[in-house]
Amino acid sequence: MTRDHARSKIIFALDFDTFNAAKHWVSTLSGRVGMFKVGKQLFTAYGPDIVRMIENFGAGVFLDLKYHDIPNTVAMASREAARLKVKLFNVHALGGYEMMARTAEMLKTDFPGGGRSKVLAVTILTSSTEETLRAVGIDRPVEEMVVRLAALAKKAGIDGVVASPREVPLIREACGKDFLIVTPGVRPSFASADDQKRVMTPAEAVAAGSDYLVIGRPISAAPDPLQAVEAIVDEIVGTA
Ligand code: C5P
């Protein structure tokens, strides 16, 4: 794998609370990583301007808002995400088949041709345990639910999933090689685990079949963030 290909797999998590902090990081890292992830905090504070700011640097955006609502509302919100030209955005698979199918259908009809936004499904949040699921009436093991929801998402026409690195092999097996798998919970061998519990290195995650890696603090908290990115690229290149 080339260094540029490895670089394109890195999605930097913009977990900052001000527009200027986000802009500083985008200006520092654009061209060095593949994409920037905007979550609920930044988007709630600054709205679409934060997406436009990133795109003005020529960089791609993963809009991590995890839509979960009635099918029409999610399809309409997704249309706005696609109009913002984000590369990736996501919905909760627990919103159900129709919600996902309507969204996938809208993308195909309203944004024909290549280059449209890709939509991912979140299966079971990695913060959820079997007890969390039981309390909401789901009596199945987490792993079984993850694979079941990934397969449902694929059937509905969704482009891929966000998943923990440990879930990648099972999802690959169930959903095939063209299904995108985006994994947070990645820790380069030089970094601390922070609050992440079940981590894999970038090399392990890519070797397991992950297409994109969401990485935040191993870069933002590094003494030299640019050098941290290059070290991550080295680790990924080493796998292929
Ligand atoms: O700093 P760190 O690399 O842990 O950041 C990972 C990012 O991925 C954060 O934005 C976090 O909210 C997100 N994420 C995660 N685990 C999930 C889903 C999202 O860490 N299961």
Short mmCIF file of C-alpha atoms and ligand atoms in Angstrom, two decimals:
data_model
loop_
_atom_site.label_atom_id
_atom_site.label_comp_id
_atom_site.label_asym_id
_atom_site.label_seq_id
_atom_site.Cartn_x
_atom_site.Cartn_y
_atom_site.Cartn_z
CA MET A 1 0.00 0.00 0.00
CA THR A 2 1.29 3.50 -0.85
CA ARG A 3 1.68 6.15 1.85
CA ASP A 4 -1.07 8.21 0.17
CA HIS A 5 -3.44 5.27 0.22
CA ALA A 6 -2.67 4.68 3.91
CA ARG A 7 -3.17 8.40 4.63
CA SER A 8 -6.56 8.38 2.88
CA LYS A 9 -7.76 5.81 5.43
CA ILE A 10 -7.26 8.13 8.41
CA ILE A 11 -10.28 10.11 9.61
CA PHE A 12 -9.27 12.67 12.25
CA ALA A 13 -11.94 13.17 14.95
CA LEU A 14 -12.46 16.92 15.44
CA ASP A 15 -13.43 16.62 19.12
CA PHE A 16 -12.92 20.28 20.00
CA ASP A 17 -15.32 22.85 21.38
CA THR A 18 -14.52 25.95 19.38
CA PHE A 19 -14.61 26.79 15.68
CA ASN A 20 -11.09 28.20 15.87
CA ALA A 21 -9.64 25.09 17.48
CA ALA A 22 -11.26 22.96 14.77
CA LYS A 23 -9.94 25.29 12.07
CA HIS A 24 -6.44 25.15 13.51
CA TRP A 25 -6.46 21.34 13.36
CA VAL A 26 -7.91 21.22 9.85
CA SER A 27 -5.31 23.70 8.64
CA THR A 28 -2.53 21.65 10.28
CA LEU A 29 -3.67 18.22 9.10
CA SER A 30 -5.37 18.72 5.73
CA GLY A 31 -3.44 16.87 3.05
CA ARG A 32 -1.98 14.64 5.79
CA VAL A 33 -5.14 12.71 6.67
CA GLY A 34 -8.04 11.52 4.51
CA MET A 35 -11.01 13.15 6.23
CA PHE A 36 -12.25 15.08 9.26
CA LYS A 37 -15.06 13.86 11.50
CA VAL A 38 -17.56 16.45 12.76
CA GLY A 39 -19.72 15.27 15.64
CA LYS A 40 -22.80 16.51 17.46
CA GLN A 41 -20.96 18.99 19.68
CA LEU A 42 -19.28 21.04 16.94
CA PHE A 43 -22.27 20.77 14.62
CA THR A 44 -24.72 21.89 17.31
CA ALA A 45 -22.54 24.89 18.10
CA TYR A 46 -21.57 25.99 14.58
CA GLY A 47 -23.82 24.19 12.09
CA PRO A 48 -23.02 23.77 8.39
CA ASP A 49 -20.35 26.51 8.58
CA ILE A 50 -18.02 24.01 10.20
CA VAL A 51 -18.50 21.63 7.25
CA ARG A 52 -17.91 24.44 4.74
CA MET A 53 -14.78 25.55 6.58
CA ILE A 54 -13.30 22.04 6.23
CA GLU A 55 -14.32 21.73 2.59
CA ASN A 56 -12.71 25.11 1.87
CA PHE A 57 -9.40 23.48 2.81
CA GLY A 58 -10.14 20.90 0.11
CA ALA A 59 -10.67 18.23 2.76
CA GLY A 60 -13.47 15.65 3.11
CA VAL A 61 -15.98 15.48 5.96
CA PHE A 62 -17.53 12.59 7.88
CA LEU A 63 -20.68 14.10 9.41
CA ASP A 64 -21.19 11.96 12.51
CA LEU A 65 -24.72 12.95 13.57
CA LYS A 66 -26.19 9.42 13.81
CA TYR A 67 -29.71 10.19 12.59
CA HIS A 68 -32.49 8.10 14.19
CA ASP A 69 -36.07 9.21 13.54
CA ILE A 70 -39.08 8.36 11.37
CA PRO A 71 -38.08 7.35 7.83
CA ASN A 72 -39.17 10.58 6.12
CA THR A 73 -37.37 12.83 8.62
CA VAL A 74 -34.14 10.86 8.33
CA ALA A 75 -34.31 10.80 4.52
CA MET A 76 -34.85 14.58 4.44
CA ALA A 77 -32.04 15.30 6.93
CA SER A 78 -29.81 12.99 4.89
CA ARG A 79 -30.62 14.94 1.75
CA GLU A 80 -29.29 18.09 3.48
CA ALA A 81 -26.13 16.23 4.53
CA ALA A 82 -25.63 15.15 0.91
CA ARG A 83 -26.21 18.73 -0.28
CA LEU A 84 -23.35 19.77 1.99
CA LYS A 85 -21.26 17.31 -0.04
CA VAL A 86 -19.99 15.44 3.01
CA LYS A 87 -18.11 12.27 2.03
CA LEU A 88 -19.69 10.21 4.82
CA PHE A 89 -22.60 10.57 7.24
CA ASN A 90 -24.46 8.08 9.40
CA VAL A 91 -27.75 6.80 10.78
CA HIS A 92 -28.64 4.34 13.56
CA ALA A 93 -29.47 0.90 12.19
CA LEU A 94 -31.88 0.49 15.13
CA GLY A 95 -34.07 3.06 13.34
CA GLY A 96 -35.09 0.11 11.20
CA TYR A 97 -35.15 -1.21 7.65
CA GLU A 98 -37.57 1.34 6.19
CA MET A 99 -35.68 4.29 7.64
CA MET A 100 -32.44 3.05 6.09
CA ALA A 101 -34.01 1.99 2.78
CA ARG A 102 -35.73 5.37 2.30
CA THR A 103 -32.43 7.14 2.94
CA ALA A 104 -30.46 4.90 0.57
CA GLU A 105 -33.14 5.30 -2.10
CA MET A 106 -33.17 9.10 -1.73
CA LEU A 107 -29.38 9.23 -2.21
CA LYS A 108 -29.59 7.15 -5.37
CA THR A 109 -32.41 9.14 -6.96
CA ASP A 110 -31.49 12.68 -5.83
CA PHE A 111 -27.71 12.37 -6.24
CA PRO A 112 -27.14 10.19 -9.29
CA GLY A 113 -23.68 9.58 -10.65
CA GLY A 114 -20.48 9.02 -8.77
CA GLY A 115 -19.16 11.06 -5.88
CA ARG A 116 -22.36 11.23 -3.81
CA SER A 117 -22.20 11.10 -0.02
CA LYS A 118 -21.94 7.59 1.38
CA VAL A 119 -24.18 6.63 4.27
CA LEU A 120 -23.04 4.40 7.12
CA ALA A 121 -25.08 2.67 9.79
CA VAL A 122 -24.16 2.57 13.46
CA THR A 123 -25.08 -0.89 14.76
CA ILE A 124 -24.72 -1.13 18.54
CA LEU A 125 -22.76 1.67 20.21
CA THR A 126 -19.53 0.37 21.68
CA SER A 127 -20.56 1.94 25.00
CA SER A 128 -23.44 -0.57 25.17
CA THR A 129 -23.08 -3.86 27.01
CA GLU A 130 -25.36 -6.86 27.14
CA GLU A 131 -26.98 -5.27 30.23
CA THR A 132 -27.63 -2.03 28.31
CA LEU A 133 -29.42 -4.04 25.64
CA ARG A 134 -31.40 -6.13 28.13
CA ALA A 135 -32.66 -2.95 29.84
CA VAL A 136 -34.22 -1.83 26.55
CA GLY A 137 -35.72 -5.25 25.88
CA ILE A 138 -33.09 -6.75 23.56
CA ASP A 139 -32.16 -10.21 24.83
CA ARG A 140 -29.41 -11.02 22.36
CA PRO A 141 -25.61 -10.91 22.67
CA VAL A 142 -24.01 -7.67 21.43
CA GLU A 143 -22.02 -9.41 18.69
CA GLU A 144 -25.06 -11.12 17.30
CA MET A 145 -26.93 -7.78 17.17
CA VAL A 146 -23.98 -6.07 15.47
CA VAL A 147 -23.88 -8.61 12.64
CA ARG A 148 -27.66 -8.72 12.33
CA LEU A 149 -27.93 -4.92 12.08
CA ALA A 150 -25.01 -4.69 9.63
CA ALA A 151 -26.71 -7.26 7.39
CA LEU A 152 -30.01 -5.36 7.65
CA ALA A 153 -28.24 -2.12 6.71
CA LYS A 154 -26.68 -3.76 3.68
CA LYS A 155 -30.02 -5.19 2.59
CA ALA A 156 -31.51 -1.68 2.88
CA GLY A 157 -28.87 -0.29 0.51
CA ILE A 158 -26.69 1.42 3.12
CA ASP A 159 -23.02 1.76 2.04
CA GLY A 160 -21.33 0.50 5.20
CA VAL A 161 -21.09 0.57 8.98
CA VAL A 162 -19.21 2.13 11.86
CA ALA A 163 -17.90 -0.71 14.00
CA SER A 164 -15.37 -1.62 16.65
CA PRO A 165 -12.21 -3.17 15.13
CA ARG A 166 -13.01 -6.48 16.83
CA GLU A 167 -16.30 -6.72 14.95
CA VAL A 168 -14.73 -6.25 11.51
CA PRO A 169 -14.10 -9.91 10.55
CA LEU A 170 -17.67 -10.99 11.33
CA ILE A 171 -19.16 -8.01 9.46
CA ARG A 172 -16.88 -8.62 6.47
CA GLU A 173 -18.00 -12.20 6.37
CA ALA A 174 -21.69 -11.29 6.57
CA CYS A 175 -21.67 -8.23 4.26
CA GLY A 176 -18.94 -8.83 1.68
CA LYS A 177 -15.92 -6.94 0.48
CA ASP A 178 -17.65 -3.88 -0.99
CA PHE A 179 -19.34 -2.90 2.28
CA LEU A 180 -17.48 0.00 3.93
CA ILE A 181 -16.27 -0.54 7.48
CA VAL A 182 -15.17 2.48 9.50
CA THR A 183 -13.55 1.80 12.86
CA PRO A 184 -12.90 4.04 15.87
CA GLY A 185 -11.15 2.57 18.92
CA VAL A 186 -7.84 2.46 17.08
CA ARG A 187 -4.61 3.02 18.97
CA PRO A 188 -1.18 3.16 17.32
CA SER A 189 1.44 1.19 19.19
CA PHE A 190 2.97 4.46 20.51
CA ALA A 191 -0.25 5.88 22.00
CA SER A 192 -2.16 5.38 25.25
CA ALA A 193 -5.58 3.75 25.18
CA ASP A 194 -7.28 6.77 26.89
CA ASP A 195 -10.84 5.68 27.72
CA GLN A 196 -11.04 3.21 24.83
CA LYS A 197 -11.45 -0.34 26.10
CA ARG A 198 -11.01 -2.79 23.27
CA VAL A 199 -8.43 -1.27 20.96
CA MET A 200 -6.50 -2.47 17.95
CA THR A 201 -3.51 -0.88 16.28
CA PRO A 202 -4.05 0.76 12.86
CA ALA A 203 -2.16 -2.12 11.26
CA GLU A 204 -4.35 -4.71 12.94
CA ALA A 205 -7.57 -2.88 12.07
CA VAL A 206 -6.60 -2.55 8.39
CA ALA A 207 -5.41 -6.16 8.27
CA ALA A 208 -8.77 -7.21 9.75
CA GLY A 209 -10.53 -5.45 6.85
CA SER A 210 -11.27 -1.92 8.06
CA ASP A 211 -11.54 0.68 5.24
CA TYR A 212 -11.21 3.82 7.37
CA LEU A 213 -9.85 4.47 10.87
CA VAL A 214 -11.30 7.21 13.09
CA ILE A 215 -8.44 8.54 15.21
CA GLY A 216 -8.51 11.49 17.60
CA ARG A 217 -6.37 11.75 20.70
CA PRO A 218 -3.42 9.65 19.50
CA ILE A 219 -2.87 12.55 17.09
CA SER A 220 -4.27 15.57 18.98
CA ALA A 221 -2.56 14.71 22.28
CA ALA A 222 0.77 13.75 20.72
CA PRO A 223 3.75 16.00 21.45
CA ASP A 224 4.22 16.29 17.67
CA PRO A 225 0.88 15.63 15.92
CA LEU A 226 2.32 15.64 12.39
CA GLN A 227 4.93 13.13 13.38
CA ALA A 228 2.17 11.02 15.01
CA VAL A 229 0.27 11.00 11.69
CA GLU A 230 3.40 9.86 9.84
CA ALA A 231 3.97 7.13 12.43
CA ILE A 232 0.39 5.92 11.92
CA VAL A 233 0.90 5.97 8.14
CA ASP A 234 4.09 3.91 8.65
CA GLU A 235 2.16 1.37 10.72
CA ILE A 236 -0.56 1.04 8.05
CA VAL A 237 1.91 0.79 5.16
CA GLY A 238 3.70 -1.95 7.06
CA THR A 239 0.64 -4.17 6.77
CA ALA A 240 0.45 -4.29 3.00
O1 C5P B 1 -9.70 10.22 20.59
P1 C5P B 1 -10.21 8.94 19.99
O2 C5P B 1 -9.28 8.34 18.96
O3 C5P B 1 -10.63 7.95 21.05
O4 C5P B 1 -11.52 9.39 19.21
C1 C5P B 1 -12.37 8.46 18.61
C2 C5P B 1 -13.57 9.14 18.04
O5 C5P B 1 -14.46 8.15 17.55
C3 C5P B 1 -14.36 9.99 19.01
O6 C5P B 1 -14.94 11.07 18.26
C4 C5P B 1 -15.43 9.05 19.49
O7 C5P B 1 -16.60 9.71 19.90
C5 C5P B 1 -15.70 8.24 18.23
N1 C5P B 1 -16.27 6.93 18.47
C6 C5P B 1 -15.67 5.98 19.28
N2 C5P B 1 -16.24 4.76 19.45
C7 C5P B 1 -17.40 4.49 18.84
C8 C5P B 1 -18.02 5.40 18.02
C9 C5P B 1 -17.41 6.64 17.86
O8 C5P B 1 -14.60 6.23 19.84
N3 C5P B 1 -17.90 3.29 18.96
#
